[in-house]
């Protein structure tokens, strides 16, 4: 019987040492699960552990204690190299400040993960153009480098980059933070639409009300613990 | 791999000024060291040939004790060694001449001086050395000119003698037999080596044999070969063909050890200079490389988040740096070849002051020569490339060990 959850975290603890080597408990025994196809926002004040939780789910960081299983894989059992391979095959990331590679064109940025997966050039190009069309990125922008794109265009390319490999889970860390409200709302609607159509799971870290309003589930963190977990209709 | 190559290539041109600075430093180091080595090798090669030609020639056969103890008792017997035989057996011997060297006291009307008497075969000596090269306008020694001598120009000046004057010579000859003779100064020798010019008196070999009471004997069989840089190998070959166990074949490196020592000493000091230069270049490359890596840490973090493996990040950075090193080194090599080619057209003449300075230390050269041997580029190209790669190693290793989350947090 297939696992009903895409993400299962049990007793997650993450302790950092700050600059004065004082231990800081960023996550304090969090347990939670995400089912496939969810459109979930993790909210909370700054320092509540949102980004840390996203980093652990994204296998970018390791937990101090507890287990985390994503797409049936216990992340604590993976080497650095295996984690990279895991991210490549299962995850997509959208960052706060687009983080496109400046020396690559918009299309080259979007196809980067497909390239790492070893997909043939023709197929890569076909999928990128389809994704761009879906996200409303004009064809003349495909050859432009990020510096020649507006903030909204850059973030749409970043979304296309995360979506194009059809990952099981997309982790978006404050995706609207660097966008004006109109552009942000449009992009969020697009992502929700994609979620409905493709059943790709979206997990946001945010304190933007626009994201929170559109999320079907809202997990609120406070001081490294889950303060509330609500599902909207 | 192709994509990483493309990324690495584009990253080079992301900050053109910094990349040009790195490649320029490599170019500068390769060019400077190549030109410096070229001048060194070229000048030493020319000087060696010149000095060898001026005195010892490339090879000599001597009595085995003569080089250490220059007495007439350690001389060669004409009946035990035949120059014509050796020349016919060894095709690489291009000329040969016998010499008899000894010491004596020379007197003119006004003063006396200790001298080096060299008996030569006037018809054969020019084939092996320039020892009997007389000043323009002066007469030289004839084959049968047994009553005449040539004097070093400085010796003649010290003794206040001119061509046509008489000179009295006293010697202690073979088996301590005293010799005394009066000769006519035929001409003056312009020996480029000052110590030779200050002391040498050249006469015919038979005249010297008579003066030193040693007919049928001589001290050196001087040989010219077809390649001065093969002298050591030729000496070994010749040694094998000498039947008399007391006779040895010595290359110019043994006969003039100071020349080889100068070269080694100079090479050592030059390599210390090159090491400092490499170190400075290394730091410059380390600096620009580290800066270029550090400002892209977040970007590397993004790539790693997307699935780029740590070794691929390191490989991409290494590829970028290797391309910079390759371009800088190749450009440096090309520039060095062009510069050396132009400088090698004509030696750079020494100023009078510099020539005098070189003369004072017994170093004979008339200019700075540039060698265009391919081997002069080996050290600069390899050492600069290795130094550049070594200075890039730290950033590459650091990149490989970056955690994506730390990289993403970087500003």
XYZ file of C-alpha atoms in Angstrom:
644
model
C 0.000 0.000 0.000
C 1.548 3.365 -0.997
C 2.585 5.771 1.737
C -0.287 8.263 2.282
C 2.142 11.056 3.126
C 4.739 12.774 1.004
C 6.468 14.316 4.012
C 6.561 12.789 7.492
C 8.495 14.537 10.253
C 8.731 13.028 13.718
C 10.230 14.824 16.721
C 12.354 17.124 14.601
C 14.953 19.076 16.555
C 17.475 21.466 15.078
C 20.028 23.149 17.269
C 22.323 25.803 15.834
C 25.248 27.448 17.458
C 25.204 31.206 17.073
C 28.291 33.344 16.559
C 29.136 33.194 20.262
C 28.753 29.382 20.108
C 25.623 29.536 22.235
C 23.192 26.743 21.237
C 19.939 28.014 19.684
C 16.995 25.582 19.403
C 15.482 26.519 16.018
C 13.112 23.529 15.919
C 11.961 21.938 19.104
C 10.446 18.521 18.501
C 8.198 19.171 15.525
C 6.066 16.342 14.192
C 3.919 16.846 11.142
C 3.000 15.292 7.800
C 2.142 16.567 4.325
C -0.013 14.575 1.932
C 0.569 14.597 -1.853
C -1.142 17.489 -3.650
C -1.280 19.807 -0.647
C -0.928 23.579 -1.015
C 0.380 24.360 2.448
C 1.822 27.472 4.031
C 4.122 27.433 7.046
C 3.770 30.767 8.751
C 5.143 32.363 11.863
C 7.192 35.306 13.040
C 10.843 35.724 12.117
C 13.029 33.192 13.929
C 10.141 30.787 14.499
C 11.886 28.060 12.437
C 10.003 28.243 9.086
C 13.068 28.311 6.849
C 14.869 25.756 9.024
C 11.952 23.356 8.638
C 11.898 23.910 4.879
C 15.673 23.314 4.701
C 15.303 20.014 6.557
C 12.441 18.858 4.334
C 14.483 19.937 1.317
C 17.453 17.834 2.521
C 19.604 20.942 2.455
C 20.372 20.539 6.139
C 20.374 17.702 8.700
C 18.264 17.485 11.839
C 19.932 17.350 15.235
C 17.350 14.787 16.342
C 14.182 13.201 15.004
C 13.416 11.642 11.644
C 12.196 13.069 8.412
C 10.946 10.953 5.538
C 10.251 12.572 2.167
C 8.793 10.603 -0.741
C 9.419 7.420 1.219
C 13.086 8.187 1.800
C 14.549 8.671 5.281
C 16.792 11.684 4.643
C 19.074 10.992 7.588
C 20.311 7.850 5.813
C 21.544 9.713 2.742
C 25.095 10.905 2.021
C 25.687 14.447 0.718
C 25.912 13.111 -2.794
C 22.778 10.986 -2.456
C 20.909 13.980 -1.059
C 21.851 16.021 -4.133
C 20.544 13.197 -6.322
C 17.389 13.019 -4.187
C 16.757 16.754 -4.590
C 17.349 16.512 -8.317
C 14.760 13.738 -8.760
C 12.111 14.763 -6.231
C 12.246 18.416 -5.237
C 11.901 21.856 -6.725
C 12.931 25.088 -4.990
C 11.685 28.640 -5.302
C 13.742 31.162 -3.395
C 12.888 34.530 -1.970
C 15.114 36.534 -4.297
C 14.771 34.465 -7.494
C 18.387 33.325 -7.352
C 18.705 32.746 -11.065
C 22.182 32.004 -12.383
C 23.273 35.327 -13.888
C 25.435 33.898 -16.683
C 22.650 31.705 -18.073
C 19.684 32.869 -20.136
C 16.117 32.513 -18.844
C 15.624 29.264 -20.779
C 19.017 27.888 -19.696
C 18.174 28.669 -16.077
C 14.858 26.881 -16.354
C 16.322 23.779 -17.963
C 19.220 23.466 -15.506
C 17.734 20.614 -13.439
C 16.635 18.764 -16.601
C 20.159 19.038 -17.861
C 21.498 17.569 -14.618
C 18.999 14.754 -15.027
C 20.530 14.019 -18.424
C 17.475 14.852 -20.523
C 18.150 15.355 -24.269
C 18.371 18.987 -25.415
C 15.336 18.885 -27.703
C 13.087 17.506 -24.939
C 14.463 20.029 -22.453
C 13.727 22.887 -24.778
C 10.211 21.616 -25.488
C 9.363 21.341 -21.806
C 10.859 24.714 -20.905
C 8.938 26.508 -23.666
C 5.736 24.792 -22.604
C 6.320 25.836 -18.991
C 7.139 29.401 -20.019
C 3.960 29.560 -22.074
C 1.974 28.241 -19.146
C 3.437 30.889 -16.854
C 2.979 33.650 -19.396
C 6.662 34.207 -20.132
C 6.961 35.629 -23.644
C 9.182 33.757 -26.074
C 11.415 36.770 -26.671
C 12.456 36.636 -23.003
C 13.843 33.104 -23.240
C 17.255 34.239 -24.450
C 17.579 37.118 -22.022
C 19.848 36.886 -19.039
C 18.301 37.530 -15.586
C 19.712 41.040 -15.379
C 17.587 41.984 -18.403
C 14.351 40.702 -16.801
C 12.026 42.474 -14.368
C 11.568 41.128 -10.818
C 8.246 39.508 -11.741
C 9.696 37.942 -14.879
C 12.658 36.611 -12.908
C 10.388 35.038 -10.310
C 8.249 33.440 -12.992
C 11.401 31.951 -14.545
C 12.335 30.715 -11.063
C 8.913 29.057 -10.747
C 9.312 27.528 -14.203
C 12.729 26.212 -13.133
C 11.164 24.536 -10.096
C 8.222 23.097 -12.038
C 9.795 21.980 -15.267
C 11.169 18.688 -13.936
C 7.750 17.818 -12.456
C 9.043 17.237 -8.915
C 6.923 15.597 -6.247
C 7.342 18.549 -3.906
C 8.033 22.256 -4.425
C 9.501 24.156 -1.505
C 9.019 27.906 -1.770
C 10.757 30.154 0.721
C 9.029 33.570 0.843
C 8.371 33.484 -2.923
C 6.523 36.797 -3.006
C 8.828 38.761 -0.719
C 10.603 40.595 -3.516
C 7.529 41.163 -5.685
C 4.916 43.909 -5.689
C 1.512 42.750 -4.466
C -0.065 42.595 -7.940
C 2.707 40.495 -9.444
C 2.879 38.360 -6.308
C -0.865 37.656 -6.373
C -0.749 36.724 -10.063
C 2.134 34.357 -9.501
C 0.441 32.724 -6.511
C -2.735 32.196 -8.507
C -0.667 30.577 -11.202
C 0.962 28.257 -8.694
C -2.383 27.315 -7.156
C -3.737 26.623 -10.597
C -0.739 24.384 -11.325
C -1.240 22.618 -8.021
C -4.837 21.880 -8.926
C -3.983 20.673 -12.408
C -0.788 18.722 -11.783
C -1.252 17.651 -8.119
C 2.307 18.811 -7.393
C 2.648 19.490 -3.667
C 3.554 23.057 -2.686
C 5.003 23.928 0.701
C 5.521 27.630 1.409
C 7.421 29.348 4.149
C 5.878 32.792 4.463
C 4.366 35.568 6.474
C 2.738 37.144 3.444
C -1.087 37.285 3.932
C -1.549 36.717 0.171
C 0.086 33.307 0.471
C -1.655 32.493 3.726
C -5.050 33.390 2.178
C -4.507 31.079 -0.756
C -3.096 28.127 1.214
C -5.508 25.273 1.891
C -3.580 24.386 5.035
C -1.777 26.745 7.376
C 0.830 25.510 9.849
C 1.922 28.209 12.277
C 5.234 27.930 14.085
C 6.256 29.741 17.228
C 9.617 29.299 18.978
C 10.400 26.167 16.997
C 7.153 24.431 17.764
C 3.828 24.068 15.934
C 1.452 26.601 17.449
C -1.475 25.741 15.181
C -2.290 23.572 12.183
C -5.490 24.590 10.343
C -6.998 23.314 7.145
C -9.190 25.685 5.067
C -11.974 24.555 2.872
C 30.058 18.106 -18.441
C 29.480 20.198 -21.540
C 27.030 22.375 -19.654
C 29.447 22.767 -16.762
C 32.088 23.746 -19.297
C 29.724 26.332 -20.746
C 28.939 27.663 -17.272
C 32.616 27.799 -16.348
C 33.435 29.595 -19.599
C 30.731 32.203 -19.039
C 31.807 32.672 -15.449
C 35.267 33.649 -16.685
C 33.794 36.606 -18.551
C 31.354 37.590 -15.813
C 33.973 39.886 -14.284
C 36.236 40.543 -17.212
C 38.568 42.887 -15.404
C 39.300 40.370 -12.663
C 39.756 37.510 -15.115
C 42.102 39.623 -17.212
C 44.000 40.505 -14.057
C 44.458 36.832 -13.191
C 45.387 35.844 -16.725
C 47.577 38.941 -17.051
C 49.504 37.968 -13.937
C 50.112 34.511 -15.382
C 51.088 35.983 -18.749
C 53.463 38.444 -17.094
C 55.134 35.749 -14.994
C 55.589 33.335 -17.913
C 56.957 36.098 -20.148
C 59.274 37.612 -17.554
C 60.741 34.289 -16.446
C 61.084 33.049 -20.046
C 62.900 36.200 -21.187
C 65.115 36.133 -18.101
C 66.032 32.463 -18.635
C 66.559 33.126 -22.341
C 69.018 35.936 -21.572
C 70.781 33.817 -19.005
C 71.093 30.712 -21.144
C 71.957 32.704 -24.261
C 74.614 34.822 -22.573
C 76.167 31.904 -20.713
C 76.231 29.749 -23.846
C 77.898 32.560 -25.822
C 80.308 33.320 -22.985
C 81.244 29.692 -22.554
C 82.000 29.354 -26.227
C 83.950 32.576 -26.206
C 85.989 31.729 -23.134
C 86.578 28.181 -24.253
C 87.725 29.484 -27.617
C 89.978 32.042 -25.942
C 91.962 29.642 -23.815
C 91.406 25.962 -23.116
C 89.384 24.959 -26.197
C 86.841 22.216 -25.634
C 89.031 19.259 -24.721
C 92.588 18.699 -23.627
C 94.710 15.627 -23.165
C 97.070 16.118 -20.221
C 99.164 14.094 -17.876
C 96.786 12.957 -15.134
C 98.567 15.086 -12.493
C 99.038 18.213 -14.603
C 95.656 19.810 -13.929
C 96.301 19.756 -10.160
C 100.057 20.240 -10.246
C 101.176 22.298 -13.211
C 104.832 21.295 -13.340
C 106.808 20.374 -16.398
C 107.453 16.926 -14.916
C 103.749 16.216 -15.503
C 104.074 16.586 -19.256
C 103.285 14.391 -22.255
C 105.726 12.444 -24.394
C 105.384 12.937 -28.172
C 106.202 9.281 -28.749
C 103.252 8.124 -26.603
C 100.491 10.233 -28.100
C 99.904 11.214 -31.687
C 97.429 13.985 -32.413
C 97.059 12.936 -36.046
C 96.128 9.399 -34.966
C 93.484 10.639 -32.536
C 91.980 12.987 -35.120
C 91.706 10.210 -37.686
C 90.103 7.851 -35.147
C 87.568 10.340 -33.773
C 85.606 12.091 -36.497
C 84.214 14.675 -34.093
C 87.687 16.172 -33.479
C 87.822 19.079 -35.896
C 91.264 20.476 -34.985
C 94.168 19.768 -32.662
C 97.332 21.536 -31.512
C 100.041 20.867 -28.966
C 101.022 23.371 -26.305
C 103.833 23.645 -23.812
C 103.013 25.903 -20.880
C 105.410 26.939 -18.166
C 106.306 29.847 -15.957
C 109.233 32.226 -16.135
C 110.550 35.674 -15.427
C 110.627 38.254 -18.223
C 112.710 41.413 -18.157
C 112.863 44.498 -20.271
C 115.221 47.446 -19.883
C 112.935 48.994 -17.311
C 111.198 46.216 -15.395
C 110.555 42.512 -14.832
C 107.424 40.404 -14.459
C 106.409 36.825 -13.815
C 104.961 35.385 -17.022
C 103.115 32.438 -18.435
C 105.038 31.058 -21.383
C 102.963 29.179 -23.923
C 104.659 27.328 -26.744
C 102.249 26.778 -29.626
C 102.154 25.391 -33.127
C 101.480 28.675 -34.989
C 99.851 26.960 -37.958
C 97.523 24.795 -35.827
C 96.736 26.981 -32.808
C 94.187 29.215 -34.620
C 92.198 26.035 -35.297
C 91.677 25.408 -31.588
C 91.771 28.849 -29.949
C 92.167 32.569 -30.423
C 95.234 32.723 -28.211
C 97.535 33.999 -30.940
C 95.092 36.573 -32.256
C 97.341 39.614 -32.571
C 96.361 43.247 -32.489
C 95.481 44.848 -35.799
C 98.646 45.881 -37.608
C 100.954 43.619 -35.612
C 102.817 40.706 -37.175
C 102.103 37.185 -35.965
C 104.339 34.196 -35.345
C 105.544 32.146 -38.270
C 106.027 28.391 -38.213
C 109.796 28.753 -38.005
C 109.821 31.979 -35.989
C 111.713 30.454 -33.101
C 113.442 33.651 -32.014
C 110.311 35.734 -31.743
C 107.457 35.984 -29.256
C 104.007 37.537 -28.920
C 103.187 39.356 -25.672
C 99.885 39.991 -23.981
C 99.128 43.677 -24.528
C 98.896 44.442 -20.797
C 102.154 42.570 -20.133
C 103.859 44.576 -22.877
C 102.504 47.746 -21.323
C 103.779 46.764 -17.884
C 107.204 45.915 -19.264
C 107.149 48.996 -21.455
C 107.776 46.942 -24.593
C 106.624 47.354 -28.186
C 106.937 45.159 -31.292
C 110.606 45.039 -32.373
C 111.959 45.348 -28.802
C 113.926 42.583 -27.101
C 112.863 40.649 -24.044
C 114.970 38.457 -21.774
C 113.390 35.353 -20.299
C 114.602 33.206 -17.412
C 113.033 29.836 -16.611
C 113.461 26.806 -14.461
C 112.880 24.009 -16.981
C 112.388 20.261 -17.080
C 114.189 18.526 -14.199
C 115.044 22.008 -12.853
C 117.413 22.883 -15.673
C 117.774 26.663 -15.869
C 116.911 28.332 -19.139
C 117.708 31.824 -20.353
C 117.018 33.332 -23.758
C 116.517 36.622 -25.481
C 113.646 37.065 -27.953
C 112.298 39.727 -30.241
C 108.778 40.937 -29.602
C 106.993 40.211 -32.884
C 103.571 41.462 -31.928
C 101.064 41.916 -29.156
C 98.283 39.472 -28.342
C 94.888 40.908 -27.535
C 93.628 38.306 -25.073
C 90.134 39.172 -23.954
C 90.745 37.563 -20.578
C 92.561 40.192 -18.515
C 94.568 37.748 -16.412
C 95.892 36.142 -19.597
C 96.595 39.498 -21.197
C 98.596 40.540 -18.139
C 100.875 37.473 -18.177
C 101.002 35.587 -21.448
C 103.982 35.243 -23.730
C 103.487 33.074 -26.817
C 106.334 31.441 -28.749
C 106.698 28.495 -31.103
C 106.547 25.031 -29.576
C 110.136 24.099 -30.572
C 111.381 27.373 -29.024
C 109.555 26.591 -25.774
C 110.840 23.004 -25.763
C 114.347 24.353 -26.096
C 113.863 27.021 -23.424
C 112.519 24.479 -20.937
C 115.049 21.827 -21.994
C 112.373 19.307 -22.863
C 112.576 18.353 -26.531
C 109.877 15.937 -27.620
C 107.599 16.842 -24.722
C 104.628 19.140 -24.280
C 102.025 19.768 -21.576
C 98.657 19.848 -23.368
C 97.161 18.421 -26.499
C 94.348 20.871 -27.225
C 91.351 19.606 -29.223
C 88.430 21.335 -30.870
C 85.235 19.336 -31.340
C 82.143 19.724 -33.456
C 79.961 20.614 -30.399
C 81.169 22.446 -27.313
C 78.222 21.271 -25.230
C 79.140 17.611 -25.802
C 82.616 18.041 -24.349
C 81.999 15.775 -21.341
C 80.723 12.905 -23.475
C 83.569 13.359 -25.965
C 86.112 13.356 -23.125
C 84.781 9.989 -21.960
C 84.993 8.624 -25.524
C 88.494 9.896 -25.971
C 89.630 8.559 -22.613
C 88.648 5.070 -23.724
C 90.898 5.333 -26.760
C 94.000 6.604 -24.886
C 96.531 3.804 -24.505
C 98.781 5.574 -21.997
C 97.249 5.168 -18.490
C 98.815 8.395 -17.164
C 97.155 10.514 -19.831
C 93.663 11.879 -19.321
C 91.112 13.631 -21.523
C 89.545 16.612 -19.758
C 86.530 18.641 -20.934
C 86.451 22.428 -20.616
C 84.113 22.144 -17.633
C 86.955 20.506 -15.686
C 89.596 22.805 -17.107
C 87.595 25.946 -16.266
C 85.475 24.898 -13.282
C 84.861 28.512 -12.292
C 82.793 29.008 -15.453
C 80.454 26.167 -14.541
C 80.365 27.342 -10.908
C 79.471 30.896 -11.955
C 76.661 29.546 -14.026
C 75.329 27.368 -11.211
C 75.583 30.214 -8.701
C 73.860 32.608 -11.053
C 71.185 30.023 -11.828
C 70.585 29.481 -8.112
C 70.158 33.206 -7.440
C 67.898 33.522 -10.473
C 65.718 30.664 -9.282
C 65.371 32.353 -5.887
C 64.129 35.445 -7.746
C 61.733 33.323 -9.814
C 60.438 31.689 -6.619
C 59.600 35.093 -5.123
C 57.948 36.139 -8.352
C 55.924 32.913 -8.405
C 54.924 33.469 -4.812
C 53.689 37.002 -5.547
C 51.804 35.805 -8.610
C 50.410 32.911 -6.567
C 49.038 35.278 -3.928
C 47.526 37.522 -6.580
C 45.785 34.567 -8.216
C 44.696 33.197 -4.848
C 43.230 36.582 -3.987
C 41.269 37.114 -7.202
C 40.124 33.489 -7.264
C 38.939 33.539 -3.670
C 37.090 36.813 -4.255
C 35.474 35.454 -7.373
C 34.381 32.283 -5.541
C 33.154 34.009 -2.398
C 30.860 36.379 -4.244
C 29.210 33.389 -5.937
C 28.685 31.235 -2.871
C 24.917 31.802 -2.869
C 24.763 30.890 -6.531
C 26.606 27.642 -5.823
C 24.111 27.033 -3.017
C 21.225 27.400 -5.472
C 22.843 24.983 -7.897
C 23.433 22.485 -5.099
C 19.819 22.851 -3.964
C 18.767 22.030 -7.497
C 20.763 18.819 -7.440
C 24.299 19.731 -8.492
C 26.581 17.382 -6.560
C 29.450 18.706 -4.430
C 32.080 17.214 -6.720
C 30.376 18.826 -9.711
C 30.541 22.233 -8.019
C 34.248 21.690 -7.338
C 34.726 20.418 -10.884
C 32.996 23.433 -12.402
C 35.138 25.838 -10.382
C 38.282 23.859 -11.201
C 37.356 23.905 -14.884
C 36.909 27.669 -14.840
C 40.236 28.178 -13.115
C 42.026 25.680 -15.336
C 40.781 27.536 -18.405
C 42.086 30.820 -16.992
C 45.465 29.220 -16.265
C 45.571 27.666 -19.722
C 44.738 30.940 -21.474
C 47.190 32.931 -19.347
C 49.959 30.395 -19.843
C 49.445 30.032 -23.594
C 49.286 33.824 -24.005
C 52.426 34.175 -21.868
C 54.202 31.550 -23.955
C 53.251 33.251 -27.231
C 54.299 36.698 -25.975
C 57.563 35.266 -24.602
C 58.353 33.546 -27.935
C 57.755 36.811 -29.811
C 59.783 38.918 -27.348
C 62.657 36.406 -27.301
C 62.582 36.218 -31.101
C 62.987 39.973 -31.447
C 65.577 40.276 -28.693
C 67.477 37.327 -30.174
C 68.014 39.037 -33.523
C 71.028 40.967 -32.249
C 72.781 40.716 -28.883
C 72.309 43.766 -26.690
C 75.770 45.377 -26.533
C 77.248 46.026 -23.104
C 78.077 49.561 -22.082
C 81.754 50.278 -21.470
C 81.146 50.351 -17.727
C 79.399 47.012 -17.699
C 82.058 45.431 -19.875
C 84.740 46.668 -17.502
C 82.788 45.271 -14.572
C 82.511 41.867 -16.255
C 86.229 41.969 -17.209
C 87.151 42.614 -13.579
C 85.516 39.399 -12.479
C 87.045 37.514 -15.407
C 83.737 37.038 -17.173
C 84.173 37.448 -20.881
C 81.193 38.610 -22.853
C 80.559 41.262 -25.442
C 76.812 41.504 -25.022
C 73.611 39.993 -23.710
C 72.504 37.112 -25.900
C 69.034 35.542 -25.949
C 68.597 31.832 -26.437
C 65.574 30.660 -28.398
C 65.871 26.995 -27.378
C 62.468 25.496 -26.691
C 63.753 24.199 -23.340
C 63.880 27.735 -21.877
C 60.065 27.810 -21.824
C 59.650 24.521 -19.954
C 60.344 25.880 -16.462
C 58.296 29.118 -16.783
C 55.279 27.435 -18.339
C 55.186 24.471 -15.954
C 56.105 26.354 -12.780
C 53.692 29.237 -13.360
C 50.872 26.878 -14.346
C 51.495 24.699 -11.283
C 51.737 27.696 -8.979
C 48.526 29.136 -10.409
C 46.734 25.809 -10.030
C 48.074 25.345 -6.495
C 46.879 28.803 -5.483
C 43.436 27.910 -6.806
C 43.315 24.639 -4.924
C 42.086 26.125 -1.669
C 38.985 27.820 -3.127
C 38.147 24.658 -5.093
C 38.439 22.443 -2.009
C 36.346 24.920 -0.052
C 33.650 24.866 -2.694
C 33.492 21.078 -2.564
C 32.925 21.099 1.173
C 30.243 23.819 1.199
C 26.907 22.865 2.657
C 24.047 24.141 0.469
C 22.212 25.694 3.387
C 25.265 27.689 4.459
C 25.870 28.722 0.879
C 22.270 29.869 0.498
C 22.589 31.978 3.612
C 25.626 33.773 2.206
C 25.085 37.356 1.131
